[in-house]
Coordinates of C-alpha atoms and ligand atoms in Angstrom, one line a residue:
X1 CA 112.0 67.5 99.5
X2 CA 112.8 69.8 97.0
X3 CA 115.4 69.4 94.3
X4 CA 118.8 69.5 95.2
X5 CA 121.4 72.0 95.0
X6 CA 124.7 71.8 92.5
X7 CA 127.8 70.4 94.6
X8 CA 129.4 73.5 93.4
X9 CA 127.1 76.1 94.3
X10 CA 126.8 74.0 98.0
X11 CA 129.9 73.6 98.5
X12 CA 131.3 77.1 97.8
X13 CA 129.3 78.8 100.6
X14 CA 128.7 79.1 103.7
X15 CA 125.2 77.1 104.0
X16 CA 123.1 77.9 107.3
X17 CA 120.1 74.9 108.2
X18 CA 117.2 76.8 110.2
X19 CA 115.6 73.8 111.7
X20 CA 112.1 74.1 113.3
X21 CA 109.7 71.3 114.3
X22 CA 107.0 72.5 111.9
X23 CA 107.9 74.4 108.2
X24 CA 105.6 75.9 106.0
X25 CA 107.1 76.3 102.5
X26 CA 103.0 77.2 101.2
X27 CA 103.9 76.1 98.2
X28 CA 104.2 72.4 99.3
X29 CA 102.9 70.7 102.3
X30 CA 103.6 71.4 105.7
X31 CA 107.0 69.5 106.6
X32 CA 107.4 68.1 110.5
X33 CA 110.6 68.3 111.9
X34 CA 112.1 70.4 108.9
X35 CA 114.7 72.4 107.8
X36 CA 115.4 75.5 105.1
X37 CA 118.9 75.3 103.8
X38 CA 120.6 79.2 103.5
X39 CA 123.2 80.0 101.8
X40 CA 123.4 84.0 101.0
X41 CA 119.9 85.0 101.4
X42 CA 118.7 82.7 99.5
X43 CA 117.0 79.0 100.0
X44 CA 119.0 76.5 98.8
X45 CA 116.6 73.3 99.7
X46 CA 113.4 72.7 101.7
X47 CA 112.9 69.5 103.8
X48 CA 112.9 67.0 106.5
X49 CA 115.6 67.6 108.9
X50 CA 117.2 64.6 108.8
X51 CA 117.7 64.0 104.7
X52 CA 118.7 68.4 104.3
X53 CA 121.0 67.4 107.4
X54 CA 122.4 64.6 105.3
X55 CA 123.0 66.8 102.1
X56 CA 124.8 69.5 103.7
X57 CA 127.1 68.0 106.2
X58 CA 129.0 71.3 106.8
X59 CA 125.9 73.7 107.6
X60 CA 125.9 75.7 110.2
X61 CA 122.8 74.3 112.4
X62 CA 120.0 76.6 114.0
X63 CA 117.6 75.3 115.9
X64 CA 114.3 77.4 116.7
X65 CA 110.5 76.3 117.9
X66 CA 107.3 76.6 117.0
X67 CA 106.9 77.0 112.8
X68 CA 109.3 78.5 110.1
X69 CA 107.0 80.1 106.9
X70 CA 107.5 82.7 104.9
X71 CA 107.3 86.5 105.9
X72 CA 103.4 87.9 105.6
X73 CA 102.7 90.3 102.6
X74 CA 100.2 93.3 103.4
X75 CA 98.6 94.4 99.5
X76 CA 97.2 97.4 100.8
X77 CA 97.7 99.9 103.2
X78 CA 97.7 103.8 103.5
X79 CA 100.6 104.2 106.1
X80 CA 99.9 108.5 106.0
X81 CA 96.2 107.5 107.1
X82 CA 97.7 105.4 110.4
X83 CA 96.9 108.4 112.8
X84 CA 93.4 108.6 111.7
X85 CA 91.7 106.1 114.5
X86 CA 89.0 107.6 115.7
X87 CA 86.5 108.1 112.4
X88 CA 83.8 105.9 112.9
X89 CA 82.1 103.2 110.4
X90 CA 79.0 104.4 109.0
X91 CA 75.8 104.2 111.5
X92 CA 72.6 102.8 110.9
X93 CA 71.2 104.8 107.9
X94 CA 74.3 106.4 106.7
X95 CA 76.1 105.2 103.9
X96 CA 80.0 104.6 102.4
X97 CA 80.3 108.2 101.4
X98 CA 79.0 109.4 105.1
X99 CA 82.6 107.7 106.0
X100 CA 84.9 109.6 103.5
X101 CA 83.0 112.6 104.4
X102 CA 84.3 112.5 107.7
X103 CA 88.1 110.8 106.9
X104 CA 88.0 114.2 104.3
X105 CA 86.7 116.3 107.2
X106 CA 89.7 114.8 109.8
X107 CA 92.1 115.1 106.8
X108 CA 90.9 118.9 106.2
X109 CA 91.1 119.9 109.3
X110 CA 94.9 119.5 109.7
X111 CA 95.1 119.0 113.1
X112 CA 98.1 116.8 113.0
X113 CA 101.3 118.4 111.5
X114 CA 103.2 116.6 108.8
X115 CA 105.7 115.0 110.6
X116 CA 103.3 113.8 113.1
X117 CA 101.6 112.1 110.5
X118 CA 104.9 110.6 109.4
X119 CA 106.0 109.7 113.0
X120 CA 103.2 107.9 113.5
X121 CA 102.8 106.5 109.9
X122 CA 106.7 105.3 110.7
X123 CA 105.1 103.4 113.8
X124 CA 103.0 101.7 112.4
X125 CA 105.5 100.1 110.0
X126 CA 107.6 99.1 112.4
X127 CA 104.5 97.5 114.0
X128 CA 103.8 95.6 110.5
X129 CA 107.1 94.5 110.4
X130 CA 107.4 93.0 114.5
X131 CA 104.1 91.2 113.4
X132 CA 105.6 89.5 110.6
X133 CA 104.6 91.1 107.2
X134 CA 107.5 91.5 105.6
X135 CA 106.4 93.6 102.2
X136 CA 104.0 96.0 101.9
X137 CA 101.8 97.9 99.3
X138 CA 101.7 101.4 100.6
X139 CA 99.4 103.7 99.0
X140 CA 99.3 107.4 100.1
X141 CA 98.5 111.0 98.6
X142 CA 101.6 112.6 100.0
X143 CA 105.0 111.2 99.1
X144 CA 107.0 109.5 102.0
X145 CA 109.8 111.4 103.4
X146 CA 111.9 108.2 104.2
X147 CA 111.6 105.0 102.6
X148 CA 112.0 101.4 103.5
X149 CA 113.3 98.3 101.4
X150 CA 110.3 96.4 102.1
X151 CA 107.6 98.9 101.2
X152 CA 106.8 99.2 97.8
X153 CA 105.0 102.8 97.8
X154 CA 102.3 104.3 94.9
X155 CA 101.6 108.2 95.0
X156 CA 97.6 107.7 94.5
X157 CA 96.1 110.3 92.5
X158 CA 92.5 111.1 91.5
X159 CA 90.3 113.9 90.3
X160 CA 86.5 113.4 89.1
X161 CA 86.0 116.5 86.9
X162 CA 87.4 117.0 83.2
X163 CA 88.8 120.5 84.9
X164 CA 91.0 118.5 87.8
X165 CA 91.8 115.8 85.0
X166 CA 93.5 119.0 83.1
X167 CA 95.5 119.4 86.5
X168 CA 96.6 115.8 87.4
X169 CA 97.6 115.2 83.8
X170 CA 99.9 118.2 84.0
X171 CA 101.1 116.8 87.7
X172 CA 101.7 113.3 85.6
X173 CA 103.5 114.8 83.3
X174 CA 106.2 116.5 85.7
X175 CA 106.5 113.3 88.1
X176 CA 109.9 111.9 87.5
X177 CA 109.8 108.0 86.3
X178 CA 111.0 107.2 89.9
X179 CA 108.0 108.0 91.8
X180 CA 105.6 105.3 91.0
X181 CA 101.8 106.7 90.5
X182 CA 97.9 104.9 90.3
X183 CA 94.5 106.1 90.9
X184 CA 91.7 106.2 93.8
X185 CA 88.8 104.7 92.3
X186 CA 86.6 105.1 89.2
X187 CA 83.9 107.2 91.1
X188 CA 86.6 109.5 92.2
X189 CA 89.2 109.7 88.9
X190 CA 87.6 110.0 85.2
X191 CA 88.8 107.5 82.7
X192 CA 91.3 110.1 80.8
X193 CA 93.3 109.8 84.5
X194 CA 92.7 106.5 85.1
X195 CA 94.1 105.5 81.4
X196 CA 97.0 108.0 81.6
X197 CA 98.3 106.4 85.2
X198 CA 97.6 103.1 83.5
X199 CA 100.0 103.8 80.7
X200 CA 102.7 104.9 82.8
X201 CA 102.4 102.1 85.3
X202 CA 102.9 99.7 82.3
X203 CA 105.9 101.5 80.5
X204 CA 107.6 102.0 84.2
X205 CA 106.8 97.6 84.8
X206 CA 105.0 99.0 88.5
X207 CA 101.6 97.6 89.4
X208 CA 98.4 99.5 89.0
X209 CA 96.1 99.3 91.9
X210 CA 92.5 100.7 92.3
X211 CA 89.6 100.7 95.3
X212 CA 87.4 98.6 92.9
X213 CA 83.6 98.3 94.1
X214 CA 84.6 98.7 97.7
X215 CA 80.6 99.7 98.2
X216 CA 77.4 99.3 96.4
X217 CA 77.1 102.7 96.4
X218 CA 79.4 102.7 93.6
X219 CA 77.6 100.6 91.0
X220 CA 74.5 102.1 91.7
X221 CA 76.8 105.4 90.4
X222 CA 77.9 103.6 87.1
X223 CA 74.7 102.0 86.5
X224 CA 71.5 104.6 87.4
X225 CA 74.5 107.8 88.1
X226 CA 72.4 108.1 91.2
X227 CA 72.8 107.6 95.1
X228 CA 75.4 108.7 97.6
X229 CA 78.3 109.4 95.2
X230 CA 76.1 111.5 93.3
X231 CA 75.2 113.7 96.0
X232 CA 78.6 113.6 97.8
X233 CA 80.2 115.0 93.7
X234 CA 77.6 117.6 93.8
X235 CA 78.0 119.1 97.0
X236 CA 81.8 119.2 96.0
X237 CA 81.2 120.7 92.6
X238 CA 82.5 117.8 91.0
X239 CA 79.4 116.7 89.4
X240 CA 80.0 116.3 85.5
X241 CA 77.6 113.7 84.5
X242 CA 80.0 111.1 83.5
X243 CA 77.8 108.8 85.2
X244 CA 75.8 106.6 84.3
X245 CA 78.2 104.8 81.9
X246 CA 76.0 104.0 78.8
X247 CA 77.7 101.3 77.3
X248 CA 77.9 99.0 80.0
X249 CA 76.1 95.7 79.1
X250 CA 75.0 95.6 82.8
X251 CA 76.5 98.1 86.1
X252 CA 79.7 96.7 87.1
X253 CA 82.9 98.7 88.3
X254 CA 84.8 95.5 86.6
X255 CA 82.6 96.0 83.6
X256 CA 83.7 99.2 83.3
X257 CA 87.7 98.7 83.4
X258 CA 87.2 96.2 80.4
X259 CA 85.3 99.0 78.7
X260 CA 88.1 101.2 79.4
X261 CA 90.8 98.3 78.2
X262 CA 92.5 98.3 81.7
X263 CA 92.2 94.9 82.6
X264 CA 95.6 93.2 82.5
X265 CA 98.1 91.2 84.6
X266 CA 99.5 94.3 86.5
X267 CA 96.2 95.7 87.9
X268 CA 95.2 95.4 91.7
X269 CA 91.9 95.7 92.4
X270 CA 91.5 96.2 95.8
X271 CA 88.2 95.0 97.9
X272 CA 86.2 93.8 94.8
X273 CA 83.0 92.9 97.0
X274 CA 80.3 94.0 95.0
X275 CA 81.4 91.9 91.8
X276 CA 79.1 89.7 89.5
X277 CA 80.5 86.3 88.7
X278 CA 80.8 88.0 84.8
X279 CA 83.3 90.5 86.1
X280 CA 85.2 87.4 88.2
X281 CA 85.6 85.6 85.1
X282 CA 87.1 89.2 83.7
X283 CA 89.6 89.5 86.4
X284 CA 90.9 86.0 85.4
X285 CA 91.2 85.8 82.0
X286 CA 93.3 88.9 81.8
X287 CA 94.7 87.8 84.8
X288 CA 94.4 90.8 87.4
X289 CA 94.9 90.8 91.0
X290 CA 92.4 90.9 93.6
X291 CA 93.4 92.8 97.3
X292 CA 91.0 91.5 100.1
X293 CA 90.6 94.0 102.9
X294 CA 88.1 92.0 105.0
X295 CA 88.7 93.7 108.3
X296 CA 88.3 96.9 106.5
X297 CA 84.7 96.2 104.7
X298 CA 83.6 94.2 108.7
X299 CA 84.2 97.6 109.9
X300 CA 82.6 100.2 107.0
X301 CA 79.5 97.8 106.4
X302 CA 80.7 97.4 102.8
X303 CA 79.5 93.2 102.6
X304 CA 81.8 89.8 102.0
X305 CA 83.7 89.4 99.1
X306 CA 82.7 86.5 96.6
X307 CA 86.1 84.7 97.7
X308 CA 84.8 81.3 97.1
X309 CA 83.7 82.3 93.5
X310 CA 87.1 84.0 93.0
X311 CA 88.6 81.0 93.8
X312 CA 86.6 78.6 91.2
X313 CA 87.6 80.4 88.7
X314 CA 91.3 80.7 89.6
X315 CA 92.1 83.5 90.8
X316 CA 94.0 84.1 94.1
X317 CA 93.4 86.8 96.1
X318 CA 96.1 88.8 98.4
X319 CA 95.1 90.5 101.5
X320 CA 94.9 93.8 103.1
X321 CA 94.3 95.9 105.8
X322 CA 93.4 98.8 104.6
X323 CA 93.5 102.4 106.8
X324 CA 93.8 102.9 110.5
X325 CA 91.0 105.0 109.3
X326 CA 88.9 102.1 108.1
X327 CA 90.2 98.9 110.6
X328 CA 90.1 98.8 114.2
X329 CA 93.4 97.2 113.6
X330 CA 96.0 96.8 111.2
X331 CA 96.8 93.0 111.8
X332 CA 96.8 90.6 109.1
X333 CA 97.0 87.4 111.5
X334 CA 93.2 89.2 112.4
X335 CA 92.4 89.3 108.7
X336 CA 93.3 85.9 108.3
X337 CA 91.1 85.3 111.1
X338 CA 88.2 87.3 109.4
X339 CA 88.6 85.2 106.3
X340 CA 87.9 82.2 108.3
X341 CA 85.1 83.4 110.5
X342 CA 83.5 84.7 106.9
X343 CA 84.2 81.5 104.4
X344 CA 84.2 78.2 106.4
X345 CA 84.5 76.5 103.1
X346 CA 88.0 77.9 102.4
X347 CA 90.7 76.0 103.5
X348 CA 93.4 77.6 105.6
X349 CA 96.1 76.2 103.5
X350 CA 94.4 78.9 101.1
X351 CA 94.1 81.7 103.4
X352 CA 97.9 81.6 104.4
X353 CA 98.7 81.7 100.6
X354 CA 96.6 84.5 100.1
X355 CA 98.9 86.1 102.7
X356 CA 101.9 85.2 101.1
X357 CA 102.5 84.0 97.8
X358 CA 99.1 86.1 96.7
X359 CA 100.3 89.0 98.2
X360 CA 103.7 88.9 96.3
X361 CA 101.9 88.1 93.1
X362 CA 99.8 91.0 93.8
X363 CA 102.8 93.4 94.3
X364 CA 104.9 91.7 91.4
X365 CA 107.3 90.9 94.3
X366 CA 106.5 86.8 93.5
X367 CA 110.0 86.0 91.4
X368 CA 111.8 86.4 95.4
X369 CA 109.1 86.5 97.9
X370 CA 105.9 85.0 99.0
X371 CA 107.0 80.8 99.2
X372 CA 109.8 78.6 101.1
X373 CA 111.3 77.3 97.8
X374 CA 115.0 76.9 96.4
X375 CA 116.0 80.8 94.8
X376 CA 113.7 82.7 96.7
X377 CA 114.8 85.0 99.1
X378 CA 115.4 83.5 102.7
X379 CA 112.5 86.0 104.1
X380 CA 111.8 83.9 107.1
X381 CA 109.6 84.2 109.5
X382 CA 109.7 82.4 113.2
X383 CA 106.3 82.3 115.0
X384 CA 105.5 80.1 118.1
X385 CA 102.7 80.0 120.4
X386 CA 101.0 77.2 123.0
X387 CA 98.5 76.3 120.6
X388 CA 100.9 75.8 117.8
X389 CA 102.9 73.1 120.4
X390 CA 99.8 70.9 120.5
X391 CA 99.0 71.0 116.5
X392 CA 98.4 67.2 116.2
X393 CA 99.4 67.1 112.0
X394 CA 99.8 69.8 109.3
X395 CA 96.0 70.4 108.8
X396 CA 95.5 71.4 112.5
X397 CA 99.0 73.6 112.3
X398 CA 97.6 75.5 109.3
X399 CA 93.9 76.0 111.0
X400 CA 95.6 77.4 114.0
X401 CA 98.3 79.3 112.3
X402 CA 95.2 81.0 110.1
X403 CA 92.3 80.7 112.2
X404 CA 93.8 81.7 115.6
X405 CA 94.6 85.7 115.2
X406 CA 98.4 87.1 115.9
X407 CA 100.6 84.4 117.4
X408 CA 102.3 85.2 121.0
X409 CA 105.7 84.9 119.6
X410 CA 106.9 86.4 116.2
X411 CA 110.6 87.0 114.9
X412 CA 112.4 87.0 112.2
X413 CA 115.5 85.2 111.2
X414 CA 118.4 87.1 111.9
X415 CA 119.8 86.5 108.5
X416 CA 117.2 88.0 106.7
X417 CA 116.5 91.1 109.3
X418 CA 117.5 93.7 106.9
X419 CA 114.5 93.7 105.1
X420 CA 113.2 95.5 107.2
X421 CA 115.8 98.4 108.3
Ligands
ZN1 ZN1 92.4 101.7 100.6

């Protein structure tokens, strides 16, 4: 059980006990007949039933099934991309750029009127939400017209030429401090834009997150400045032979960010697949963040993620979906799944806290969100299902709640609903 409350602070509010036969605080072990004590959004205690019972005679009781944990954290998503289903994944003998060639084409095209996009990319949120994330990293080109309290939203910029760096600079330098701002990628955004959004992200405290060697492709570009990004630059003009990079000691995308002095604690590197176990070691002595958007690299070919190797050396990832334009669906129970199916070797006690505490890390959301423990906020979510009922112990409950996709029943508490308004 955790520590306990002052009398003071227990006795001079109205305390609420949600009571479940299974709670997973994640950042202690899965309780059996347990209890979170409430009191004004935030947890007061964690425990057995019986003993939180005992310490806070006057609560108000509630009793629900299944498993009480915290609320899911998505790291990366592009919510204006949500109505962009039907680009398909690379075929056999095309590559990673064939893909943004036709999201670019889709995108282009402008089919789909503004607010449609928004309409839709305002379903899908709600959609996140009834499937229990509860925060989200939203990364889009076009600023939202609404927002929501539990999406934390980056304008992403990028231009590849010393010309559009001129232009996005000058677009920088009119954005009011408000509107938080990051880049695209390194094969898309030259350092001088890539340092300047750094820079701002760290004066405004906001995270900085980057697609960081999503595809081969891309060190092949920083190492030989050949292969698919070459030709895909070219054929846009955008060509300015910044590539290869010549002092990297060997091709890395992670190599490269050191170069550039933009490893640090508030960089998200998001998808980090093709990484050496150098550039691991990188990400965690300047402790950065790593997004994992398995779902979305299944479906684009991109490879696995060195998870296991990330893990050695300490770091702990947070997971993503990604696009509608890059996932057959944006589902992070699947993702969880995905993990599983891809790393028998991880536990699922690690998985779930990639989706919750990693993701709040990630986001710099971790001081409130992402664990069941005494001052976080009460973000709680309630999921049941039939195979949940016949978990034996907490080993099997975690497996299933990880390993099983979305539960059949998901709600949230009622007391912590307006997180999501
Ligand atoms: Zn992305």
């Amino acid at each position: 059980m955790s520590s306990l409350p002052s009398i003071t602070s227990a006795a001079s509010s109205i305390v609420t006990l949600y009571r479940a036969p299974w709670v997973v605080p994640v950042c202690s072990p899965v309780i059996k007949d347990g209890a979170v004590a409430v009191s004004n959004g935030r947890i007061l205690a964690v425990g057995r039933n019986c003993l939180l019972q005992a310490q806070f005679v006057n609560a108000e009781i509630k009793n629900y099934q299944g498993v009480l944990l915290p609320g899911l954290v998505n790291a990366h998503i592009h919510l204006e991309l949500s109505a962009f289903t039907d680009i398909a994944p690379p075929a056999s003998g095309q590559s990673f750029c064939d893909w943004i060639r036709s999201l670019l084409q889709v995108r282009q095209q402008g089919h789909l009127e503004p607010a449609e996009l928004a309409r839709v990319a305002g379903e899908t949120l709600q959609q996140q939400h009834a499937t229990g994330v509860g925060l989200l990293l939203d990364i889009g080109n076009v600023l939202p017209s609404t927002s929501a309290s539990l999406v934390t939203f980056l304008l992403e910029l990028l231009g590849p030429t010393g010309k559009a760096e001129e232009q996005v600079l000058a677009r920088l330098a009119a954005l009011p401090d408000t509107v938080a701002a990051t880049a695209h990628a390194p094969y898309s955004t030259t350092a001088g834009i890539m340092t300047a959004l750094k820079h701002r992200a760290d004066r405004l405290g906001h995270v900085f997150s980057l697609h960081v060697a999503e595809s081969a492709d891309e060190i092949e570009l920083l190492g030989s400045g050949h292969g698919c990004f070459r030709a895909f630059l070219e054929e846009r003009d955008a060509w300015d032979h910044r590539f290869p990079v010549p002092t990297l000691e060997s091709p890395g995308t992670v190599e490269y960010l050191d170069h550039l002095g933009l490893l640090a604690a508030n960089l998200l590197c998001v998808h980090c697949v093709h990484v050496s176990e150098k550039e691991v070691q990188l990400l965690a002595a300047h402790n950065c963040k790593v997004c994992l958007c398995p779902g979305s690299n299944r479906f684009l070919g991109s490879g696995i993620a060195p998870v296991e190797l990330m893990l050695r050396h300490g770091l702990l990832p947070a997971i993503g979906t990604d696009s509608a334009a890059s996932n057959v669906e944006l589902d992070l129970w699947r993702e969880m799944q995905i993990l599983h199916e891809d790393h028998s070797q991880v536990s699922a006690a690690l998985i779930l806290s990639m989706a919750t505490i990693g993701g709040a890390q990630a986001i710099g959301r971790d001081h409130d969100f992402g664990t069941l423990a005494p001052g976080r906020k009460a973000m709680l979510l309630n999921v049941d299902s039939p195979a949940l009922q016949e978990a034996q112990d907490g080993g099997q409950l975690l497996d299933i709640l990880t390993g099983s996709g979305r539960p059949e029943s998901i709600g949230w508490i009622e007391e912590t609903a307006e997180i999501g308004s």
